[in-house]
PDB file of C-alpha atoms in Angstrom:
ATOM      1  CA  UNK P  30      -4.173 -23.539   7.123  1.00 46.00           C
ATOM      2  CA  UNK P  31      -5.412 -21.626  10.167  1.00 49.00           C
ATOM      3  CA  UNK P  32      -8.883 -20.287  10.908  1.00 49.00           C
ATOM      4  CA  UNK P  33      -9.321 -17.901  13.688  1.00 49.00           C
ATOM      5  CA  UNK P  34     -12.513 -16.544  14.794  1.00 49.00           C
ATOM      6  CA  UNK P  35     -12.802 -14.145  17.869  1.00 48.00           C
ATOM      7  CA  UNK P  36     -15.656 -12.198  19.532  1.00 48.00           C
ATOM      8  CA  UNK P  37     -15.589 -10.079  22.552  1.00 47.00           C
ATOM      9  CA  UNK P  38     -17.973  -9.066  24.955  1.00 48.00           C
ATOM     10  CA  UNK P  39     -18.116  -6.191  28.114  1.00 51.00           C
ATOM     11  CA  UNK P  40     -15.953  -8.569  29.860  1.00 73.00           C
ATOM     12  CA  UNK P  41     -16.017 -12.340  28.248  1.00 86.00           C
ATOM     13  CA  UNK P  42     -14.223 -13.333  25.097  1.00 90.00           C
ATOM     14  CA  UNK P  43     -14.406 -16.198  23.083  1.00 92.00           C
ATOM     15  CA  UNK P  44     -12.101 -17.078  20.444  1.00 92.00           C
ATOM     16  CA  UNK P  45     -11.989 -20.467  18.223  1.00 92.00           C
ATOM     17  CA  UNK P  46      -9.316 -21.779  16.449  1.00 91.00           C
ATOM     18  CA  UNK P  47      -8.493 -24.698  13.805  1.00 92.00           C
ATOM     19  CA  UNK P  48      -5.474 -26.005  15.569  1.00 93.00           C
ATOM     20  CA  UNK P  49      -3.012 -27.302  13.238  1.00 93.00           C
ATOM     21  CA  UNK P  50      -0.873 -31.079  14.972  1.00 91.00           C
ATOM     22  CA  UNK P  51       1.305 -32.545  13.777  1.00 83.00           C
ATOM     23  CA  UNK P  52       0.519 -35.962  14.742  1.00 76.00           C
ATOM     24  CA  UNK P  53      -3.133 -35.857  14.026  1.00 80.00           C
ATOM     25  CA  UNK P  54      -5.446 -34.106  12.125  1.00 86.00           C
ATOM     26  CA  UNK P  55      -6.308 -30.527  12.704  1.00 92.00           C
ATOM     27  CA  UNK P  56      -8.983 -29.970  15.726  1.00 93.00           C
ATOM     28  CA  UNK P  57     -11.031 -26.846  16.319  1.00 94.00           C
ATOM     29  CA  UNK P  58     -10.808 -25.381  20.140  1.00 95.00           C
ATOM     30  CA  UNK P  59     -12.859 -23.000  21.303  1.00 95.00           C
ATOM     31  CA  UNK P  60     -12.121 -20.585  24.212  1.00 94.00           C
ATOM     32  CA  UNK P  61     -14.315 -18.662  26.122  1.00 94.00           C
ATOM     33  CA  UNK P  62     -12.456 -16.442  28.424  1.00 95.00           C
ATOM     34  CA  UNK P  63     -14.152 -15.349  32.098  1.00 94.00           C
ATOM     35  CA  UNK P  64     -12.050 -12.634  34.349  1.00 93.00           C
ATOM     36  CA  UNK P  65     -11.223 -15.512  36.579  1.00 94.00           C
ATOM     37  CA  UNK P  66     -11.748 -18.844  34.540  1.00 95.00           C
ATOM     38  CA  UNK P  67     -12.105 -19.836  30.738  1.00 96.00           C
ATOM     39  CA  UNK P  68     -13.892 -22.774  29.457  1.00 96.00           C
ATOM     40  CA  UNK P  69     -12.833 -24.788  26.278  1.00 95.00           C
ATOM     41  CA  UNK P  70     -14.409 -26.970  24.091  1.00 95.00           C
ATOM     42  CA  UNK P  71     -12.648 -29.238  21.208  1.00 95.00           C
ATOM     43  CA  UNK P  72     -13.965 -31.414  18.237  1.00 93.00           C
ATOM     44  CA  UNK P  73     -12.023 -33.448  16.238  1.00 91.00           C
ATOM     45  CA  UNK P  74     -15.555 -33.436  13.675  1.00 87.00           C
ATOM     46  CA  UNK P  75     -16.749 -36.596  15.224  1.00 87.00           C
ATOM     47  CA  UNK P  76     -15.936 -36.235  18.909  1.00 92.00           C
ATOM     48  CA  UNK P  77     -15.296 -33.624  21.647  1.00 94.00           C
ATOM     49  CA  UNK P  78     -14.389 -32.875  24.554  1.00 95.00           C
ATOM     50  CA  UNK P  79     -14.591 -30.291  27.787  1.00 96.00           C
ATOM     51  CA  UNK P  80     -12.135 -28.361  29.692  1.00 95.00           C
ATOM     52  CA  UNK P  81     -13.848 -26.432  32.338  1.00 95.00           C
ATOM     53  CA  UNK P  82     -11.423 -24.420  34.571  1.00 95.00           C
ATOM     54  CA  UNK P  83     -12.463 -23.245  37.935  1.00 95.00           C
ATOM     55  CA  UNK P  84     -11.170 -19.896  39.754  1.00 96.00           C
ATOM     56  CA  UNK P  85      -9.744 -22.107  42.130  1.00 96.00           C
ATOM     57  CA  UNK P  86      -7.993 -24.733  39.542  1.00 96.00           C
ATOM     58  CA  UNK P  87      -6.844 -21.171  37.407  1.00 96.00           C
ATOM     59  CA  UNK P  88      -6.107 -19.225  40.693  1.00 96.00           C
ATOM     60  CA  UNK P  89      -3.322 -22.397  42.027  1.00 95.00           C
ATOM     61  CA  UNK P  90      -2.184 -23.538  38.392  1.00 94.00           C
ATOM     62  CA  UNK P  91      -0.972 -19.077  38.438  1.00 94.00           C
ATOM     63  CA  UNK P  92       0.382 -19.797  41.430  1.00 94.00           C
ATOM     64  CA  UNK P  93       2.505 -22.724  40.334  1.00 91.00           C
ATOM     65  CA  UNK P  94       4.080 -19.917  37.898  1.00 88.00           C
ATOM     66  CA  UNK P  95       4.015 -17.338  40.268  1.00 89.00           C
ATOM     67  CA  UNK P  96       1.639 -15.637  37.956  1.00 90.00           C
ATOM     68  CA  UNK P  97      -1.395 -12.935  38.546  1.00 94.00           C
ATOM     69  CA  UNK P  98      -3.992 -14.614  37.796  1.00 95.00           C
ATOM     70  CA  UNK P  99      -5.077 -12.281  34.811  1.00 94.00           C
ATOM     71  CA  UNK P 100      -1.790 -12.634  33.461  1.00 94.00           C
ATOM     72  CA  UNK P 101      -2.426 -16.154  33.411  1.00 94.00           C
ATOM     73  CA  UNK P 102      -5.216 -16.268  31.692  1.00 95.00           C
ATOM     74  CA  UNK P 103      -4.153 -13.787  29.069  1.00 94.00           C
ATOM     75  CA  UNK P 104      -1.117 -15.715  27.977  1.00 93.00           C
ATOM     76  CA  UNK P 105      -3.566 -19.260  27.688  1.00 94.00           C
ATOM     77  CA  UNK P 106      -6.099 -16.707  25.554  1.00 94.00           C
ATOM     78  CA  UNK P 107      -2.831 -16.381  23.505  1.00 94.00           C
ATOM     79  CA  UNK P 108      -1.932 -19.639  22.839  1.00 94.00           C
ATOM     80  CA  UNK P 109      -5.282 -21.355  22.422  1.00 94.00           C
ATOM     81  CA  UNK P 110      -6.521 -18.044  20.193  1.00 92.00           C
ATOM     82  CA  UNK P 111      -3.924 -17.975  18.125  1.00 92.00           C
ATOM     83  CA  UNK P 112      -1.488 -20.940  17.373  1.00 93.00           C
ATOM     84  CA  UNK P 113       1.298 -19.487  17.787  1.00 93.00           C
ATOM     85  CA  UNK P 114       4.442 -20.665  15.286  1.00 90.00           C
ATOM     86  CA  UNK P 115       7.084 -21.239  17.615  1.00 90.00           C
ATOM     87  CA  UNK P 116       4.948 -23.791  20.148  1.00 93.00           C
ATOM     88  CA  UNK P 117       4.609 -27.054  19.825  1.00 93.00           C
ATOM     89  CA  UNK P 118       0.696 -28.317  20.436  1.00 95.00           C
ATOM     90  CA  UNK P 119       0.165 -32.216  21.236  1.00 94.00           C
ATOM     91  CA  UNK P 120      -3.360 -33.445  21.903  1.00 94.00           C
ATOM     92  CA  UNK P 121      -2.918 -36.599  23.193  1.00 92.00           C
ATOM     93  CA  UNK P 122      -4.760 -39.600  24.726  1.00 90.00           C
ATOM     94  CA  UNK P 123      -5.165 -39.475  28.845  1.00 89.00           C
ATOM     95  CA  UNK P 124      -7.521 -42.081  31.208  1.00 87.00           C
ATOM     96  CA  UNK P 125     -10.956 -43.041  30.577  1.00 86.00           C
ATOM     97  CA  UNK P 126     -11.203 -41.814  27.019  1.00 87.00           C
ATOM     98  CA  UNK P 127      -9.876 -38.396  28.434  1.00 93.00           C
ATOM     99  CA  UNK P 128      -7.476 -35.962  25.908  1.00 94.00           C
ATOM    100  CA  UNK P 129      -4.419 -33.555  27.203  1.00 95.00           C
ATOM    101  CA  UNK P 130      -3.788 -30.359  25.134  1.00 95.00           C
ATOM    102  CA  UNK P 131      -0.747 -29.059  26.071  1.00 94.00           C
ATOM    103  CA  UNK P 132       1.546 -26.378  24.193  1.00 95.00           C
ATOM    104  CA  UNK P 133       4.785 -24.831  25.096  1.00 93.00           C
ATOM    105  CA  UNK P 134       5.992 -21.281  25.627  1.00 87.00           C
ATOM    106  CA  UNK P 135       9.108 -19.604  26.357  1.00 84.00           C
ATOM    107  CA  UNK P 136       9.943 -17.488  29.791  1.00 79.00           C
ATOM    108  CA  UNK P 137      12.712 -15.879  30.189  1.00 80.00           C
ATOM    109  CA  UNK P 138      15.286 -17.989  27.918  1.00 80.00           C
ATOM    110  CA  UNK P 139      13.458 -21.267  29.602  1.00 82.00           C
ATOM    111  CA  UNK P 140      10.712 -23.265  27.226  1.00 86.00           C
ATOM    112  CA  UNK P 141       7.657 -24.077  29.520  1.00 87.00           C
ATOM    113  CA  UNK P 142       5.035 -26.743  29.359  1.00 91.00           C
ATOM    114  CA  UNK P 143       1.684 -26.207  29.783  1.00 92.00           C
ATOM    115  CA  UNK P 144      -1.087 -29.066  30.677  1.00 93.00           C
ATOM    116  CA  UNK P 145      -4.970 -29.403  30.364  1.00 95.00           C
ATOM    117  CA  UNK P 146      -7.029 -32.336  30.924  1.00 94.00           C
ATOM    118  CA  UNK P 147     -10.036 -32.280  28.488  1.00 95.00           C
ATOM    119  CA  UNK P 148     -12.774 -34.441  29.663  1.00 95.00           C
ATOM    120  CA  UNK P 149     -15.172 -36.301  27.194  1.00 94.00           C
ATOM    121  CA  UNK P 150     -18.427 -35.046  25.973  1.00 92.00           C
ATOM    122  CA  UNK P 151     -21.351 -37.377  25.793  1.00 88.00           C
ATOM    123  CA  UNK P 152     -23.204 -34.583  22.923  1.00 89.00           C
ATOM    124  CA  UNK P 153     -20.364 -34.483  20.502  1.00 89.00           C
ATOM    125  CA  UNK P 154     -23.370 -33.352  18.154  1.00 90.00           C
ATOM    126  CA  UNK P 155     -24.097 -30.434  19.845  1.00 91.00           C
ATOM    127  CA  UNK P 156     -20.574 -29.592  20.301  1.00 91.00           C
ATOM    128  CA  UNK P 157     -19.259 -29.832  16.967  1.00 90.00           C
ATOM    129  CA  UNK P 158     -22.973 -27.687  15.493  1.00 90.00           C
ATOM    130  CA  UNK P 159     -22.505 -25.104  18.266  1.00 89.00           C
ATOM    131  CA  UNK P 160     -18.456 -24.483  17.339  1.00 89.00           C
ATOM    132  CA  UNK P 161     -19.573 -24.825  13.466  1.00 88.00           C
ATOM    133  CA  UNK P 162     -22.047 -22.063  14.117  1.00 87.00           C
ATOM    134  CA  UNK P 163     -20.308 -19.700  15.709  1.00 85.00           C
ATOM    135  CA  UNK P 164     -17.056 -20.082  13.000  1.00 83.00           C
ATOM    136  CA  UNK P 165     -20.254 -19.180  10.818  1.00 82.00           C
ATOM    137  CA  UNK P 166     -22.006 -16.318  12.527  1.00 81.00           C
ATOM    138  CA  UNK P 167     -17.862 -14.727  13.148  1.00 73.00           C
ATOM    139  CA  UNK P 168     -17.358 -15.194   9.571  1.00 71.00           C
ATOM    140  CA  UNK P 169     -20.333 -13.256   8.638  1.00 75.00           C
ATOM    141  CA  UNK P 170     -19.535 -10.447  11.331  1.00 70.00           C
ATOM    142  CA  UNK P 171     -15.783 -10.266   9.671  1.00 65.00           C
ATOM    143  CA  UNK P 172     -17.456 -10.057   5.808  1.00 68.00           C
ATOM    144  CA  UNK P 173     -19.497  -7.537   7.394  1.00 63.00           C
ATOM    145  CA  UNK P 174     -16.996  -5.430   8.989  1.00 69.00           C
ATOM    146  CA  UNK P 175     -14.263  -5.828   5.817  1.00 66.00           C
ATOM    147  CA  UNK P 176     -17.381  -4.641   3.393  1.00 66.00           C
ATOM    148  CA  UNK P 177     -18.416  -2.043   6.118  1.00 70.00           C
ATOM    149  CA  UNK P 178     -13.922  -1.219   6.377  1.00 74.00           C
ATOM    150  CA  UNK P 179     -14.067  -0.899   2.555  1.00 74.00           C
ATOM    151  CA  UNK P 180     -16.919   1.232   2.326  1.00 73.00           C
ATOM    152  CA  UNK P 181     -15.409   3.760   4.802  1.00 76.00           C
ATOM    153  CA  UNK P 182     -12.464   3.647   2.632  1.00 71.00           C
ATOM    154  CA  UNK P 183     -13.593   4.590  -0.699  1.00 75.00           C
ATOM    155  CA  UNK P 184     -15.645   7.143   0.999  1.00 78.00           C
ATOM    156  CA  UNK P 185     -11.788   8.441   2.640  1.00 78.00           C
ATOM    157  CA  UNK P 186     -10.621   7.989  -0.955  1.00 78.00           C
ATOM    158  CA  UNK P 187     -13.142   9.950  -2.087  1.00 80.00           C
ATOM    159  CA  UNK P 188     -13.227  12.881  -0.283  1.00 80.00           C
ATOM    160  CA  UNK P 189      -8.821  12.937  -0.162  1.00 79.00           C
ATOM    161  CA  UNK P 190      -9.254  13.282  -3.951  1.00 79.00           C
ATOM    162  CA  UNK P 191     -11.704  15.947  -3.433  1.00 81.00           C
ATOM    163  CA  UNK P 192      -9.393  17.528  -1.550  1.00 81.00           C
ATOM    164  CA  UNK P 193      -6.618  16.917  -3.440  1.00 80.00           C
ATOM    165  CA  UNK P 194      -8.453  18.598  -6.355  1.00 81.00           C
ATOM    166  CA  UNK P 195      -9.261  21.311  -4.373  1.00 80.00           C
ATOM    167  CA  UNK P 196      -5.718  21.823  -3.228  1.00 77.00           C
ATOM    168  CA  UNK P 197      -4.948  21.757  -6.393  1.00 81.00           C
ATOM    169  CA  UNK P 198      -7.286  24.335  -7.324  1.00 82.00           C
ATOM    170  CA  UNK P 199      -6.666  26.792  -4.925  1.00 79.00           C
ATOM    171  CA  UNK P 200      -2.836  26.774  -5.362  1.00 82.00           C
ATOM    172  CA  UNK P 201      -3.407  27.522  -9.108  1.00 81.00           C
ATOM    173  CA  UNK P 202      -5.471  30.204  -8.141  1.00 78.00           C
ATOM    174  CA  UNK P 203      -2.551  31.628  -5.381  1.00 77.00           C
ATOM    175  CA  UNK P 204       0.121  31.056  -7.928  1.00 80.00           C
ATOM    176  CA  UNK P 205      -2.500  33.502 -10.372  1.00 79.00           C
ATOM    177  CA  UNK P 206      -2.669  35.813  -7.800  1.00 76.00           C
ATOM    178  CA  UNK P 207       0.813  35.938  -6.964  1.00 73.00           C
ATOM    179  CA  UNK P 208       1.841  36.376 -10.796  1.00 75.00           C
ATOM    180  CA  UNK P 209      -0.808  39.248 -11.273  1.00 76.00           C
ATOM    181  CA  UNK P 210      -0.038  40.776  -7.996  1.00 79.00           C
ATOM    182  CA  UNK P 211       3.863  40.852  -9.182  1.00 73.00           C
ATOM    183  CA  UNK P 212       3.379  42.229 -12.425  1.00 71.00           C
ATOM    184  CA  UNK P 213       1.310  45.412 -10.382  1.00 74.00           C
ATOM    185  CA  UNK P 214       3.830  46.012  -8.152  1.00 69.00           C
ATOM    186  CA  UNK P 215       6.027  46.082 -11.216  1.00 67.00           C
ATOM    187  CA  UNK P 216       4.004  47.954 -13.028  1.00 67.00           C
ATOM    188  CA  UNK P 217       3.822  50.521  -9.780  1.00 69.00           C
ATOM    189  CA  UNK P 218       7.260  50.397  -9.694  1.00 66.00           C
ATOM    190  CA  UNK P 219       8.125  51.761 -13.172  1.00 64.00           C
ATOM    191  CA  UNK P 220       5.550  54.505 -12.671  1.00 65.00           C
ATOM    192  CA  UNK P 221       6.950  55.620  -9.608  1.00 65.00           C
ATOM    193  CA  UNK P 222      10.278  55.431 -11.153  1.00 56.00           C
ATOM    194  CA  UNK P 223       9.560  57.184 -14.234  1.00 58.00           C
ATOM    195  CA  UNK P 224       7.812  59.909 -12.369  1.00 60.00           C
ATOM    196  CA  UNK P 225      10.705  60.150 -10.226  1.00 57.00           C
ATOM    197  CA  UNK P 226      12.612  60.596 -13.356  1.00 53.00           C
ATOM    198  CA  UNK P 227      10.649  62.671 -14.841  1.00 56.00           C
ATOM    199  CA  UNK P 228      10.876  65.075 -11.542  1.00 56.00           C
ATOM    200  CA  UNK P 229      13.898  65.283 -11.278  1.00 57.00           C
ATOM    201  CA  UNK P 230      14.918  65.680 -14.718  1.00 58.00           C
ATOM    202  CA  UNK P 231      12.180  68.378 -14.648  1.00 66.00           C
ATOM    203  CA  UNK P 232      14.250  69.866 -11.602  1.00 61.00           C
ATOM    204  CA  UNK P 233      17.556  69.434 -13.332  1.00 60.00           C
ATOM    205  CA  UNK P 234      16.559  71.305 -16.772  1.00 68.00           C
ATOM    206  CA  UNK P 235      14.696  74.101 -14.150  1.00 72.00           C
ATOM    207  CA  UNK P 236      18.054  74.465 -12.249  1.00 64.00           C
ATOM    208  CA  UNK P 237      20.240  74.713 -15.267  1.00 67.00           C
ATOM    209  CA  UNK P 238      17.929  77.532 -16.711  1.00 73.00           C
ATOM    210  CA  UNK P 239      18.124  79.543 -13.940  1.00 72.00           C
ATOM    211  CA  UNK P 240      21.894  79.055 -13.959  1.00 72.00           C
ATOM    212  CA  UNK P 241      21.722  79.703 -17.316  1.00 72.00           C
ATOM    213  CA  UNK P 242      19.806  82.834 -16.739  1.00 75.00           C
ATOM    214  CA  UNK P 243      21.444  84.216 -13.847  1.00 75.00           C
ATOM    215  CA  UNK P 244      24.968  83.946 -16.021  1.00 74.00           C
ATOM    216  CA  UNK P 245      23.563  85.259 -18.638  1.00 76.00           C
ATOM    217  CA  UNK P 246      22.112  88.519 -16.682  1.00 74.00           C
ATOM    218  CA  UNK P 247      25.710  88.983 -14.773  1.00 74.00           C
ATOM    219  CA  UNK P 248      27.085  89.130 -18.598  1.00 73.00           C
ATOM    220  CA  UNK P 249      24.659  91.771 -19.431  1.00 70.00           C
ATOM    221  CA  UNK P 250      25.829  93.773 -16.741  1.00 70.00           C
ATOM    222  CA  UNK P 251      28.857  93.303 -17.300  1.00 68.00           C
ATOM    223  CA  UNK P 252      28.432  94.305 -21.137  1.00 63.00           C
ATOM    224  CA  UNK P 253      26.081  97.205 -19.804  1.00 68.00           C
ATOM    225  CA  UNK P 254      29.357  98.091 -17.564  1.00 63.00           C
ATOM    226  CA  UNK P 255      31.902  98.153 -19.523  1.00 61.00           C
ATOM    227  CA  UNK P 256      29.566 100.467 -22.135  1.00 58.00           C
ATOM    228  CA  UNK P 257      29.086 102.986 -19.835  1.00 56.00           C
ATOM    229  CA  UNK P 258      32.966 103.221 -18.907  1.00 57.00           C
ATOM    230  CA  UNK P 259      33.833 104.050 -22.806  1.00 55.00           C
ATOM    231  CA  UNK P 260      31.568 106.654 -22.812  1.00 52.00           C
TER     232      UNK P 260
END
């Protein structure tokens, strides 16, 4: 049941919102916020009226809240930007055909009232058109920017699946590499084992023959001995 439309420049903002009462029927207000003063028009859809705050009126109303002025005008961009749930708004009748928007606000454990006389407009007309355009022209920006949004997002889709498949691709190809470069070291392995092996059983078999061949020439002359002590 809320519409909020907001546009910022290099150092004004303006912001317009369908401000929900509960003792009338919704209004729109719109906001535009200086460094030092904001300026706020409402329509009801048949009539309107204008709030324009001074530096001066802005600058003593901070005061009163012993307030920075910038703080001050932050926290009313808050409130009349974005009706917030847990204030209560009244816009109600004041002299000479005159309106008072007012909405509270909590500081510090205390709720707070706060108070702006809204003059009447003699061009409701123009009013109501110009805050009816510019809902327009921010809704077409915010189509803009959520097609623009989705675009960049199927593009980011796009290109985390390519990576994803990529990913993919190349840890297939590691876990290949891996695989093949553990059944080569294997392979080496069993080589170098088996030639090991086979030198050493090579040097075994070459050892025991020349025991074999040394014991058997110290039995030949040992034979050869004992013949020539018969004789």
């Amino acid at each position: 049941n809320q519409t909020v439309a907001m546009v910022e420049s290099e150092r004004t903002k303006h912001t317009c919102l369908r401000l929900v009462l509960s003792s009338t029927d919704p209004i729109f207000v719109k906001g535009t916020w200086h460094p030092s003063r904001f300026d706020i028009s409402i329509t009801d859809g048949s009539s309107s009226w204008l709030c324009n705050a001074t530096e001066e009126e802005v600058a003593e109303r901070a005061a009163q809240w012993d307030q920075p002025v910038s703080e001050y005008l932050q926290l009313a961009e808050q409130y009349l930007g974005f009706q917030q749930p847990n204030s209560i708004y009244t816009f109600s009748d004041a002299l000479e055909g005159s309106k008072r928007l007012s909405w509270t606000f909590e500081k510090e454990g205390t709720k707070l009232e706060w108070r702006w006389k809204c003059k009447p407009s003699h061009e409701n007309k123009k009013i109501t058109v110009g805050i009816l355009d510019f809902l327009m022209e921010a809704n077409i920006r915010l189509s803009e920017e959520v097609v623009n949004k989705t675009r960049s997002f199927e593009k980011m889709k796009s290109e985390a699946e390519k990576c994803l498949t990529q990913g993919e691709r190349l840890c297939s190809e590691k876990m290949e590499f891996e695989d093949a470069t553990y059944a080569k070291a294997c392979l080496l392995s069993w080589i170098t084992f088996s030639n090991c092996f086979f030198f050493w059983d090579r040097l075994f078999i070459s050892v025991l023959n020349a025991k074999k061949a040394k014991l058997r020439a110290l039995r030949d002359k040992e034979v050869s001995g004992k013949e020539v002590a018969e004789i």
